[in-house]
Amino acid sequence: MAYTVNVEPAHIREAQISDLAAHADKTEPFYEYQSQALDLPVVMVPLALLIYRMANFRTRTAQQAYARREGKPADYFASGEENEAAQQRQHEFLLKYANTGREGSVAPIIDVLKAEGQRQPILITRRGVVVNGNRRLAAMRGLFEQDPNLFRGFATVKCQLLPATATEKDIVEVEVRLQMKQRTELDYEWINECIAFRELRDSGRPMKELMALMNKKKVEIDDAINALTEADLYLVEWLNRGGDYEAIEDAKQLFFDIGENVKAKTGDAQEVSRRIAWLLADRRSKLKRRVYDFKPMFGKKADEVAAKLAERFGVELDDSSSLDDNDGDDFAVDLGGNTGPSLRPLISLMDDATRREEVSDQLVEVCEGIIDIERDKRDGQRPLNLIQTANGKLSEVDMMRAAPASFDAIGKQLDAVQTNVDRLRGYLERQRAETKAGAA
């Protein structure tokens, strides 16, 4: 049977805790409040009296996913700290985390409590809100509900009381100092950490203060915020699922890579690179290679990817996308800056939800081809392999199945194929002639 959260009115909690504080005969030092050591009273609080802190960064993605899934207001949890239903959901989130460990290094909190009982006090406000120890409280409640006799020691909770003057800013800083520095406990999920970085920055704190508070370098904070921005754009503009961070929990490196690669681009060039990344994000679980191998596709190779994708769909770009017979980089479109309106047709194609699967298939083929070329560019058989593959695909074409509406597009593609054949034939004959002359 699951533990049922009952929320006592705030004034009742405050009165009981005030009475406990007045009769406290023990204090313990606390070192993370306003950057100073402070002796705080330690009291035993009834298990049911405490409430979970809803602004807990660790549960932010779970909260947003639940609100979205159940059609709740966006501030359902933020405004629901005194709401029993919201507290019950928060208990379930925290109990899940309490049962989670990190293999080889961190045991689940619930297992530690089973074996050792409560060793460290939970940090609470004078209103009974848990600032540090939310997972431990959830675990103690779950164990007590499971067997009140075996776990009768959890009927009351050892708590350390923050000063009555503690502000919300003080509380946030305490959470960050205790839980977001490099420690031996379970890490925050990457999205929750990024959210914490952004919210703390947006609160107006100077960067030097944030760096000291979070034990992070400026570049680490900036990269995390950029990754979150890109994640938000993907969820809102591409998937139409704003706030559904659970959908991308497995894509940390990808969104950090997107943030790193698109920030140097502007205008339409940036949007094309971003959409290349989004299409790859859609396919990340089906790619035959590591997602990391595709990083250049929306970075330094984005121009080549865009030009080849545009050619496959007969999308006309500007003159810089024309073929160049004089070097091996046959598809050069500079996406480093704003190339103007010429990229809009390609963006429109990528944005067409009805063609997304088709575009995605072609994009992956293009990317795979570029990766193979880069990996095998010193392999003398690579040109032959590509030509054999192209010839095989052309041999499979059955024009009797072509729709009349596609004739013009097919004609353009065949013209492009003929141009490529003539280019390759010309290069081949020149090389043959040079080889013969050298042999003579």
mmCIF file with all atom_site columns, N, CA and C in Angstrom, residues 3 33 68 88 104 107 137 156 303:
data_model
loop_
_atom_site.group_PDB
_atom_site.id
_atom_site.type_symbol
_atom_site.label_atom_id
_atom_site.label_alt_id
_atom_site.label_comp_id
_atom_site.label_asym_id
_atom_site.label_entity_id
_atom_site.label_seq_id
_atom_site.pdbx_PDB_ins_code
_atom_site.Cartn_x
_atom_site.Cartn_y
_atom_site.Cartn_z
_atom_site.occupancy
_atom_site.B_iso_or_equiv
_atom_site.pdbx_formal_charge
_atom_site.auth_seq_id
_atom_site.auth_comp_id
_atom_site.auth_asym_id
_atom_site.auth_atom_id
_atom_site.pdbx_PDB_model_num
ATOM 1  N N  . TYR A 1 3   ? 2.138  5.090  0.553   1.00 0.00 ? 3   TYR A N  1
ATOM 2  C CA . TYR A 1 3   ? 2.005  6.081  1.614   1.00 0.00 ? 3   TYR A CA 1
ATOM 3  C C  . TYR A 1 3   ? 1.104  7.223  1.140   1.00 0.00 ? 3   TYR A C  1
ATOM 4  N N  . TYR A 1 33  ? 25.096 27.775 5.037   1.00 0.00 ? 33  TYR A N  1
ATOM 5  C CA . TYR A 1 33  ? 24.105 28.851 5.107   1.00 0.00 ? 33  TYR A CA 1
ATOM 6  C C  . TYR A 1 33  ? 24.832 30.192 5.093   1.00 0.00 ? 33  TYR A C  1
ATOM 7  N N  . ARG A 1 68  ? 2.076  18.237 -18.091 1.00 0.00 ? 68  ARG A N  1
ATOM 8  C CA . ARG A 1 68  ? 1.738  18.192 -19.510 1.00 0.00 ? 68  ARG A CA 1
ATOM 9  C C  . ARG A 1 68  ? 0.866  16.981 -19.822 1.00 0.00 ? 68  ARG A C  1
ATOM 10 N N  . GLN A 1 88  ? 1.345  14.482 -3.072  1.00 0.00 ? 88  GLN A N  1
ATOM 11 C CA . GLN A 1 88  ? 1.330  13.034 -3.298  1.00 0.00 ? 88  GLN A CA 1
ATOM 12 C C  . GLN A 1 88  ? 2.126  12.673 -4.549  1.00 0.00 ? 88  GLN A C  1
ATOM 13 N N  . GLY A 1 104 ? 28.048 0.680  -8.813  1.00 0.00 ? 104 GLY A N  1
ATOM 14 C CA . GLY A 1 104 ? 29.446 0.684  -8.435  1.00 0.00 ? 104 GLY A CA 1
ATOM 15 C C  . GLY A 1 104 ? 29.872 1.817  -7.539  1.00 0.00 ? 104 GLY A C  1
ATOM 16 N N  . ALA A 1 107 ? 24.720 3.681  -3.619  1.00 0.00 ? 107 ALA A N  1
ATOM 17 C CA . ALA A 1 107 ? 23.614 2.765  -3.332  1.00 0.00 ? 107 ALA A CA 1
ATOM 18 C C  . ALA A 1 107 ? 22.315 3.553  -3.241  1.00 0.00 ? 107 ALA A C  1
ATOM 19 N N  . LEU A 1 137 ? 13.202 11.570 3.045   1.00 0.00 ? 137 LEU A N  1
ATOM 20 C CA . LEU A 1 137 ? 11.877 11.594 3.665   1.00 0.00 ? 137 LEU A CA 1
ATOM 21 C C  . LEU A 1 137 ? 10.926 10.661 2.924   1.00 0.00 ? 137 LEU A C  1
ATOM 22 N N  . THR A 1 156 ? 9.274  9.318  13.691  1.00 0.00 ? 156 THR A N  1
ATOM 23 C CA . THR A 1 156 ? 9.713  10.712 13.821  1.00 0.00 ? 156 THR A CA 1
ATOM 24 C C  . THR A 1 156 ? 11.000 10.881 13.027  1.00 0.00 ? 156 THR A C  1
ATOM 25 N N  . ASP A 1 303 ? 27.347 22.790 -44.450 1.00 0.00 ? 303 ASP A N  1
ATOM 26 C CA . ASP A 1 303 ? 27.203 23.326 -45.809 1.00 0.00 ? 303 ASP A CA 1
ATOM 27 C C  . ASP A 1 303 ? 27.111 22.202 -46.830 1.00 0.00 ? 303 ASP A C  1
#
